[in-house]
Each structure stands twice: as C-alpha cells, then as structure tokens.
Coordinates of C-alpha atoms in Angstrom, one line a residue:
Chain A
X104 CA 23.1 40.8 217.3
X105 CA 22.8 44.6 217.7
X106 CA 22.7 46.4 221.1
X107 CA 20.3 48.9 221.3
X108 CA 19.9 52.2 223.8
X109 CA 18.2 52.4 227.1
X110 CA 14.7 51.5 225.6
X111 CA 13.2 54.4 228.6
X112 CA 15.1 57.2 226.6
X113 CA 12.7 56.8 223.5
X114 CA 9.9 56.4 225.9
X115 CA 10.5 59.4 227.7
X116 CA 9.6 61.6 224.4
X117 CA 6.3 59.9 224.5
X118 CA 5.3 60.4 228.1
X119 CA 5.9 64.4 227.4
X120 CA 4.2 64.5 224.3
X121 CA 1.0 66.1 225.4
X122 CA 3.1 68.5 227.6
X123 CA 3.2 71.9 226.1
X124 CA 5.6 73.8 228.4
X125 CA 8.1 72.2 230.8
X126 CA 9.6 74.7 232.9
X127 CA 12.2 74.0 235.6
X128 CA 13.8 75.8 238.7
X129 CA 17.0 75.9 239.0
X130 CA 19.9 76.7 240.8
X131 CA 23.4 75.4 241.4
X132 CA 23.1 76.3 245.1
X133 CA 20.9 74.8 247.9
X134 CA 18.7 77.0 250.4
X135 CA 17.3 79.3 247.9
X136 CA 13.7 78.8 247.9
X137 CA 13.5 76.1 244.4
X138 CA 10.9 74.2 245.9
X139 CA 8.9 76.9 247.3
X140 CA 9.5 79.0 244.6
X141 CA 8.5 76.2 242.2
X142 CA 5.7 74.8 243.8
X143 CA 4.3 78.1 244.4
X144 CA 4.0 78.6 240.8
X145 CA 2.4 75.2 240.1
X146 CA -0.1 76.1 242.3
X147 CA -0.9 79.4 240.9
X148 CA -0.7 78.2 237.2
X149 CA -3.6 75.3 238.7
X150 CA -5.3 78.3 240.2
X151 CA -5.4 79.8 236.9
X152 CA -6.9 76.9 235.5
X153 CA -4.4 75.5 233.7
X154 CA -3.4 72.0 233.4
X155 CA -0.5 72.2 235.5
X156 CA 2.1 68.9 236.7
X157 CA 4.8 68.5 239.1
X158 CA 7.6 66.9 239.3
X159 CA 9.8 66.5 242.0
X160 CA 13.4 65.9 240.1
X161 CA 14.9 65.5 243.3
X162 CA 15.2 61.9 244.0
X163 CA 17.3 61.5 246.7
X164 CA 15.7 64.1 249.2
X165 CA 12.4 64.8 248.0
X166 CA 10.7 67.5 249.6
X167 CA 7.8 69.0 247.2
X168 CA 5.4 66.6 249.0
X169 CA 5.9 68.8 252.3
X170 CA 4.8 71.9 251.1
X171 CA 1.9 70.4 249.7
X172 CA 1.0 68.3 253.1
X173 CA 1.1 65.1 251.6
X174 CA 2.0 62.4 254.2
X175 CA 4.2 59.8 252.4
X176 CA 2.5 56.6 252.4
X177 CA -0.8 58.3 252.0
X178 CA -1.4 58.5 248.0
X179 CA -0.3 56.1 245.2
X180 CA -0.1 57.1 241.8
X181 CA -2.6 55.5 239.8
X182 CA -1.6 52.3 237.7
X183 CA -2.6 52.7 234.3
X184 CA -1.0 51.6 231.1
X185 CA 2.4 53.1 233.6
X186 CA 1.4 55.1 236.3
X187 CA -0.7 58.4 236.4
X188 CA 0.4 60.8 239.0
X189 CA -2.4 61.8 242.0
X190 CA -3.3 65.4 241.6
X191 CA -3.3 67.9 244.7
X192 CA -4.6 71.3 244.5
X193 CA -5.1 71.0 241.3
X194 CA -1.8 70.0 240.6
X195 CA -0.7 66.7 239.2
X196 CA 2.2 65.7 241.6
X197 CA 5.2 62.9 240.9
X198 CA 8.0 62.2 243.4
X199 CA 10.1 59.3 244.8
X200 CA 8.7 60.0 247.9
X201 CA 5.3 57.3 246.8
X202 CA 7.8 54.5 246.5
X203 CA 10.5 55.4 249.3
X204 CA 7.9 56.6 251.7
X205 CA 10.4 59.0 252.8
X206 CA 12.9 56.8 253.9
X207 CA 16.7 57.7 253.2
X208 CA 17.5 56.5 249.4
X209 CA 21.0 57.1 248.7
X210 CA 21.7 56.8 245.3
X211 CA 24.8 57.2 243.5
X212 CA 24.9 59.3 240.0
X213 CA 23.9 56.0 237.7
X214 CA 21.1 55.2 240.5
X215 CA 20.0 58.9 240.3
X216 CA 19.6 58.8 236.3
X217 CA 18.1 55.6 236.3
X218 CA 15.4 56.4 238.9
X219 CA 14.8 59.8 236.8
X220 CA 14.6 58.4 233.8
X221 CA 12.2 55.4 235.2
X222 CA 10.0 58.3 236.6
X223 CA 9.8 60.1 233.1
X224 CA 9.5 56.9 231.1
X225 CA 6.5 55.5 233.4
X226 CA 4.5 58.9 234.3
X227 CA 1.4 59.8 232.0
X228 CA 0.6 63.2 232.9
X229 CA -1.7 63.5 230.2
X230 CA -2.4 66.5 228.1
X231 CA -0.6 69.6 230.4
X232 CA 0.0 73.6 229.5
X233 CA 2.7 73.3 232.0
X234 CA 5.1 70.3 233.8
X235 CA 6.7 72.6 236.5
X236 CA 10.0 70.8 237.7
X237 CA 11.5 71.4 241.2
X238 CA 15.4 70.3 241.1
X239 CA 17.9 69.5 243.7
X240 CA 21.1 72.0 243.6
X241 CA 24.3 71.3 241.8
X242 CA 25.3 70.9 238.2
X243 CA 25.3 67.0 238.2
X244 CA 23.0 64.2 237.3
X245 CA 19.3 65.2 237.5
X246 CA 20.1 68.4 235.8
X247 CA 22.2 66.7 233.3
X248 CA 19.5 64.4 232.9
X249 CA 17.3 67.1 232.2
X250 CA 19.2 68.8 229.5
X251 CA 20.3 66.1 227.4
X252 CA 16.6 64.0 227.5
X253 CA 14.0 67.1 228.0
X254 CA 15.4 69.5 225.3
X255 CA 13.0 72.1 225.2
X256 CA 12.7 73.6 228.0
X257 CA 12.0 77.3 229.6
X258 CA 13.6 77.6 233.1
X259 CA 13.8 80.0 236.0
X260 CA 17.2 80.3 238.0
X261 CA 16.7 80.7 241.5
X262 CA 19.0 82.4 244.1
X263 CA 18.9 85.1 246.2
X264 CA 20.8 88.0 247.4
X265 CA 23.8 86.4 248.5
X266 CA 27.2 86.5 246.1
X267 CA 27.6 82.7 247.1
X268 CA 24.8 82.3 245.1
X269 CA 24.7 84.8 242.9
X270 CA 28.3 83.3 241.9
X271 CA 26.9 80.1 241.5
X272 CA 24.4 80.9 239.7
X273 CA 26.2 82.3 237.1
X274 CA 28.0 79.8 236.5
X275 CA 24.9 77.4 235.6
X276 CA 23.8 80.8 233.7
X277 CA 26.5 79.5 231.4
X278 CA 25.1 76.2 230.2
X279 CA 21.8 76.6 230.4
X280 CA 21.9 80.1 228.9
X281 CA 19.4 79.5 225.9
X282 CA 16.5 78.0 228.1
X283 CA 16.3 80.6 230.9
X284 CA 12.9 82.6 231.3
X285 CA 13.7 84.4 234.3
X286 CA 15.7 85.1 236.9
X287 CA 14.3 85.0 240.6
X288 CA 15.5 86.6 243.1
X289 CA 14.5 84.8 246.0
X290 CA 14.4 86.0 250.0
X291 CA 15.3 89.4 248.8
X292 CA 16.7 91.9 251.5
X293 CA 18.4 93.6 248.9
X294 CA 19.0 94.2 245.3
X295 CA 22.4 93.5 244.2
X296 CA 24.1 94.7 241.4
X297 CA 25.3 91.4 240.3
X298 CA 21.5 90.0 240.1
X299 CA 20.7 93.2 238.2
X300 CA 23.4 92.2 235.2
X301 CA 23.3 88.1 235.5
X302 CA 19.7 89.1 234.3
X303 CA 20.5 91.3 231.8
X304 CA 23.6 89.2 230.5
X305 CA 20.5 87.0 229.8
X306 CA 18.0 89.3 228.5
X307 CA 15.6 87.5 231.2
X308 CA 13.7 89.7 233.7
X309 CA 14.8 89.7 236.8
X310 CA 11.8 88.9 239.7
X311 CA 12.3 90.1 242.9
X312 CA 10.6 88.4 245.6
X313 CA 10.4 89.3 249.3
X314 CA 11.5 87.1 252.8
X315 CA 8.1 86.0 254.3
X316 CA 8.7 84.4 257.2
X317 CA 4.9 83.5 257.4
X318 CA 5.4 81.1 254.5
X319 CA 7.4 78.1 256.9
X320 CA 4.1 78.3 258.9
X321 CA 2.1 77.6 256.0
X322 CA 4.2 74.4 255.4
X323 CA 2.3 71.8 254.4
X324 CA -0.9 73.9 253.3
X325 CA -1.3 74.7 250.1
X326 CA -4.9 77.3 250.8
X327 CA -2.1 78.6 253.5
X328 CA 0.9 79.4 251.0
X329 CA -1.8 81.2 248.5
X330 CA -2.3 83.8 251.2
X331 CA 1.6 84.5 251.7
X332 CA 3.0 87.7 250.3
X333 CA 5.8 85.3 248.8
X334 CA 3.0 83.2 247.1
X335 CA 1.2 86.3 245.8
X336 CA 4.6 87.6 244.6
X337 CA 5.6 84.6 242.4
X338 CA 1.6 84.7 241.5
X339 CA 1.9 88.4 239.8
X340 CA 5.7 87.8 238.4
X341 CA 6.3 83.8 237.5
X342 CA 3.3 82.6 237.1
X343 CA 2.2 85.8 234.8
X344 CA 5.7 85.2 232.8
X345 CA 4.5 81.9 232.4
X346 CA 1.2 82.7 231.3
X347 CA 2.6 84.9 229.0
X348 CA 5.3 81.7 227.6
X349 CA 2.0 79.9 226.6
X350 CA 0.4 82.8 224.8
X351 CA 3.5 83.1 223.0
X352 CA 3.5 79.3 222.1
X353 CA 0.0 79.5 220.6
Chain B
X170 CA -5.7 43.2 231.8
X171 CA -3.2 45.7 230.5
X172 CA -4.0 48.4 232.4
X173 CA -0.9 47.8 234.1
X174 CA 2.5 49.2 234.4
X175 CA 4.1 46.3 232.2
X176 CA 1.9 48.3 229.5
X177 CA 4.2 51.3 229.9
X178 CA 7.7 49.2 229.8
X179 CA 6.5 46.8 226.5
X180 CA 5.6 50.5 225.0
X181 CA 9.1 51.9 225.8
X182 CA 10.8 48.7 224.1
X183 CA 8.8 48.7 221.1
X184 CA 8.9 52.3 220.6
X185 CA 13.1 52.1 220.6
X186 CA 12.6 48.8 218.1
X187 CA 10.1 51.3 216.2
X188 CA 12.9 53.8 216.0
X189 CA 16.2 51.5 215.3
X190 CA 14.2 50.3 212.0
X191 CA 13.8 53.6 211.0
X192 CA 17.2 54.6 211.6
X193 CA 18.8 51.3 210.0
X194 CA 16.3 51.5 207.3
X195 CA 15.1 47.6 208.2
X196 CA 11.4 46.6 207.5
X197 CA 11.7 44.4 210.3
X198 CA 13.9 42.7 212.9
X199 CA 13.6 38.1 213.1
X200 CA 14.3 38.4 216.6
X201 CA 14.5 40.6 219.8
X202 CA 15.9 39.8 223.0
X203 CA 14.5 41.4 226.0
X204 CA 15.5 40.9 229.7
X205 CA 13.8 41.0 232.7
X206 CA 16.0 42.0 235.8
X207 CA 14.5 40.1 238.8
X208 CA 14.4 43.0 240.9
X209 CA 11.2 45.5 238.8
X210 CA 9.3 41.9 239.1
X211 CA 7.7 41.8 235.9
X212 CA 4.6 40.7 234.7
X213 CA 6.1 38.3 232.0
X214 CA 2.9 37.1 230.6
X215 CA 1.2 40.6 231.0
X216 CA 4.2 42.0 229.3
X217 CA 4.5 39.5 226.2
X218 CA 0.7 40.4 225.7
X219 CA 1.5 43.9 225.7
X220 CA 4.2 43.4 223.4
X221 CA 2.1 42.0 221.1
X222 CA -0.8 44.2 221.4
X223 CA 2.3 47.1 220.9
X224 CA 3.8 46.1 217.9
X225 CA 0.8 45.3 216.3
X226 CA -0.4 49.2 217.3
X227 CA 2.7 50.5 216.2
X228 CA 3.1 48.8 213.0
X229 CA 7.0 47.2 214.2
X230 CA 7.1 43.8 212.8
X231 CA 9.3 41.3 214.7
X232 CA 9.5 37.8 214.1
X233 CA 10.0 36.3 217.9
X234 CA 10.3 38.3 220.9
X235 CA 12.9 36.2 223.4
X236 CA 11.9 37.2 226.8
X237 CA 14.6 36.1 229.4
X238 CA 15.1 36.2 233.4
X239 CA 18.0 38.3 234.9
X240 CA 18.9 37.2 238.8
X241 CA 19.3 40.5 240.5
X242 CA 22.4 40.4 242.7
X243 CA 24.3 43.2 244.8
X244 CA 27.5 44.2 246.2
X245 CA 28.2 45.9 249.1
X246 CA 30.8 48.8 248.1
X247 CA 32.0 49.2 252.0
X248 CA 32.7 45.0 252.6
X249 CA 32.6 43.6 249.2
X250 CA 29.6 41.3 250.6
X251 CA 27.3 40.0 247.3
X252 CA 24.0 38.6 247.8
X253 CA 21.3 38.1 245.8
X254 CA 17.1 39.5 246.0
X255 CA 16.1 36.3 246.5
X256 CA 18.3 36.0 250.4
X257 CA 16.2 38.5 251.3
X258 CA 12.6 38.5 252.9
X259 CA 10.8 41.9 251.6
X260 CA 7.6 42.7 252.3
X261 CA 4.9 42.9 249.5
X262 CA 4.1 46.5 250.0
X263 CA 8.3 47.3 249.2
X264 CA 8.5 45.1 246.3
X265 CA 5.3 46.7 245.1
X266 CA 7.4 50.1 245.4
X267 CA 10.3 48.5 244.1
X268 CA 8.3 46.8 241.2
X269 CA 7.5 51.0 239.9
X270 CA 11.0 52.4 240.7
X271 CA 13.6 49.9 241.1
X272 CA 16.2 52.6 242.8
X273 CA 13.2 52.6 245.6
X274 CA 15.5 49.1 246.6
X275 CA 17.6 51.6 248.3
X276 CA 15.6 52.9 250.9
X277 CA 14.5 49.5 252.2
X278 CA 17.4 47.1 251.1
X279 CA 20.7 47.0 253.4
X280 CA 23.7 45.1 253.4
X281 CA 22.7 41.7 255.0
X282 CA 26.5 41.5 256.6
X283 CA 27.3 45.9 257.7
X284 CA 24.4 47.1 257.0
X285 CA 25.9 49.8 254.5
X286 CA 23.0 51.4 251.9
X287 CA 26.1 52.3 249.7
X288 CA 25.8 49.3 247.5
X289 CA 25.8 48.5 243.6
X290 CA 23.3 46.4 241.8
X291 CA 25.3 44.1 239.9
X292 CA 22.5 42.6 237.4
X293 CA 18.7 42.3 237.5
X294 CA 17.3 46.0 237.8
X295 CA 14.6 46.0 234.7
X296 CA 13.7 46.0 231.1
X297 CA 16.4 45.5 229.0
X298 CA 16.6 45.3 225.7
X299 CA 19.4 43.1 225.0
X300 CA 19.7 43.1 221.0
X301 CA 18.1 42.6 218.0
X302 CA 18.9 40.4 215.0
X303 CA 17.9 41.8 211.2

C-alpha cells in the first residue's frame, strides 16, 4: 500500500486559487511594527476597494485581532464547505485567536506547521486582489511554512532604524531575496545608511515611515488608525506599491 | 448537509488522490485508507458523503474508501504522564474549537498529573490519509 503526503498540502493550492496577490511582512526581528505595519495596509488596500484578506501567521501569539478591536470569543468564522473567515473593515480576517480565544497555545515547531497548514487548507477566502499576511519574527516554522507551500509571493521586510535589526534583516534579505517588494523602514528617527543599501542590494524601494506615538491609542480602532500619520504613511507608500503590484499583474 | 467543514477535509484527500494518479499515471486506485484522529471529531458519515460527492466532482475513481478511527493519546514531555482525549471532560464549545484547528487542544488541554502545556500528541490529531492500493 502506498503512503501518500499530508493530503492539506494539495489542498492548500486550492484554498489560494482565487487569490491574486499574497503579500507578507516580514522580519527576522520582533518589535518592529509587522502587525501594524501589515494590518495597516490591509486596511487601506479595503479602503481602496479592493478585495483584501488577512491572515494572522502567527499562531502562537496572535495579535492582529487587537488592532482591529476584535474581542476574542466574539466572531466565528463562518462554516461553509471549511470555514469562511468574518470580514472586519472590509477586511477578511483569519487567526488562531477564534479557536484559542486568546488563551496561551504553546506549540512546538510540528504543532506550529500543522496549525498553519490546517488554517490554509480550511480557509475559503474567496476570490481576493490581495491576502496580506502578518508573521511572527524569526527565520523558523511559519516562515518556512510560507516559502515552501505559498510560492509566489511579494513581501515587505520590516525593521526599523536600529542595526540589531537592520542586521537581522539582512540576513532574511538573503533567502527570501527574489520575493521582496519593499523595504520598510519602520519607527524611523533616522535614516541609516545600512537601510539605504539593504534596499538597493535588493532593487526594492525603501519606505520610510515615521514614530507616531498616537497610533497605540488608536489600538483596537480601525476608523482610529486611518487618521494616524503612520497609517496615512503606509497608505501613500505600501499600499500604493501594492496597487501598483496588481496593475502590473493584469 | 455538506455545508460543513468535513466538506473541506474529504476535498483535501481527494484532491492529493486526484494528484498521486496523475503522477503514477494510474486510472484509478481499488482502495484508500483514510484515518480519522479522534481528537478533529469528525463527521464520519458527513465526510463519507462528501467523499463521494468529491470524487464523483473530481473525476478520481476509487473502488472503496476504508474510513478508520484513530484514539487520540498524549504524553506529557515534563513527566512522561500519557492519557488519552477520552480521560478528559472538555466542554462542547472547546471541542467545537478543537474540531476546526486541532493545535487549539493546546490552549485548553493540560497535563492531568503537572499540569505542563508542553506535551506531544502521540496519535489521533486528524485526516489522514494512510495509503492507497493500485
């Protein structure tokens, strides 16, 4: 009797079929602003009136939820032939967080590719322009995940002035290389030379966007967030450069 | 009735079965066995009919399906303790959330003797495809 693969992994093809961009955020090092950064954008892209989803690849501590205010506990994606994620803000939004509830869910690396790949294999988004994907830091499972089973792919590395992530940064720079649209440079107090060449070792534009300490207020509030010089920032540069990646796609 | 969740896992295991053939160059298989780990509490009969709804929509032709149980069991990697789902007493509610994402086990399931979350599910998660026979 033959063994055959993980039958999700086939699966997982099908679920993104109707997806015409998926875009992630990246970065090796925690604290830079992924989540803001990419939820931000997925807002603005909805804004736009795109077809815009979001998935929160961060299984373990998901936190996309609390920028968009959504108590845990308080929406269920919908079941239907798998599961179709609720839309906020115009936003089609999948996360852990509607099965954990928030609670602590430590999973070890197998646990962590399973869940992800469970997430990916059951979620109908439907027909999208864009799947933005917000992803824990490091260089480990979910990201591994991501490159080996969602091969096209157009991502933004995150980090901001500091060399400790500037350094790690560059180091993901290296693997993902191919798939990299952009370059943010998050929380910005200054411009460093090394952000100014990581970009151009990657022919990516570099966006620079500013510390706005009015955006922690508008936690949880997504009409709040659109009004936040950080939020009209990545509106004008990301969002635009994404607008753009469609176009280009046509 | 299908309108379910099952819908999505039969589609995942006939879509791999759809593939393998192409890849082997087989017209179609006798017989497929698929588990069911205890824990993602299946729908059997809702996922047979789905799988046979699926196959016919995808064109796979496959003699028998053999559906089979899996007991889910876990060991505690901090005392070695192994016990199985069916010791424990979960609400509805977390083996609905367990039933869409099986690794959601891990924010509501604790080692019945220390009470460690660092612990390994032996058998039992899901669908699994076991094999396939020409």
């Amino acid at each position: 009797m033959s063994v055959l693969r993980d039958p999700r992994l086939v699966a997982i093809g099908e679920r993104l079929r109707e997806v015409r961009a998926v875009v992630p955020f990246l970065s090796s090092k925690g604290g830079v602003g992924k989540t803001l950064v990419s939820v931000a954008t997925a807002l603005a892209l909805g804004r736009r009136g795109l077809r815009v989803g979001l998935l929160d690849l961060d299984v373990t501590n998901p936190t996309v939820h609390v920028v968009l205010g959504i108590r845990p506990g308080s929406l269920v994606p919908r079941e239907e032939y798998g599961v179709v994620p609720p839309e906020v803000s115009g936003v089609r939004v999948m996360s852990t967080v509607f099965y954990t509830l928030g609670r602590p869910a430590p999973l070890r690396g197998e646990g962590v590719s399973s869940a992800i790949r469970e997430l990916l294999s059951i979620t109908r988004w439907g027909p999208l322009d864009v799947l933005v994907v917000d992803t824990p830091p490091g260089m480990s499972d979910e990201l591994l995940e991501l490159l080996t089973y969602i091969r096209r792919f157009s991502s933004f590395l995150v980090t901001t002035p500091s060399r400790l992530s500037l350094d790690s940064t560059a180091r993901l720079a290296e693997l993902v290389a191919r798939r990299v649209a952009g370059v943010v440079l998050n929380m910005a107090w200054e411009v460093p030379e090394e952000a100014v060449r990581l970009a151009d070792r990657l022919s990516a534009p570099l966006y620079v966007l500013p510390y706005d300490s009015s955006v922690e207020v508008a936690l949880g509030s997504p009409e709040r967030l659109a009004e936040t010089r950080f939020a009209r920032a990545v509106d004008r540069y990301v969002a635009e450069h994404v607008v753009r990646l469609l176009q280009n796609r046509r | 009735m299908v309108g379910v969740h099952e819908w999505a896992l039969a589609e995942a295991v006939v879509l791999t079965l759809s593939q393998y053939l192409r890849e082997v160059g087989w017209s179609r298989v006798s017989r497929v066995v698929v588990s069911l780990g205890e824990l993602q509490a299946v729908d059997r009969e809702v996922f047979e009919f789905a799988l046979k709804e699926l196959t016919s929509l995808y064109g796979v032709e496959v003699g028998r399906f053999e559906v089979v149980d899996e007991e889910a069991s876990f060991e505690c990697r901090s005392c070695g303790f192994r016990w199985r789902l069916r010791d424990l007493n979960l609400p509805d509610e977390v083996r609905e959330s367990i039933h869409f994402l099986p690794e959601a086990a891990y924010a509501y399931v604790r080692c019945p003797r220390c009470g460690s979350a660092d612990f390994a599910l032996l058998s039992g998660r899901g669908v699994r495809l076991v094999g396939v026979e020409p």
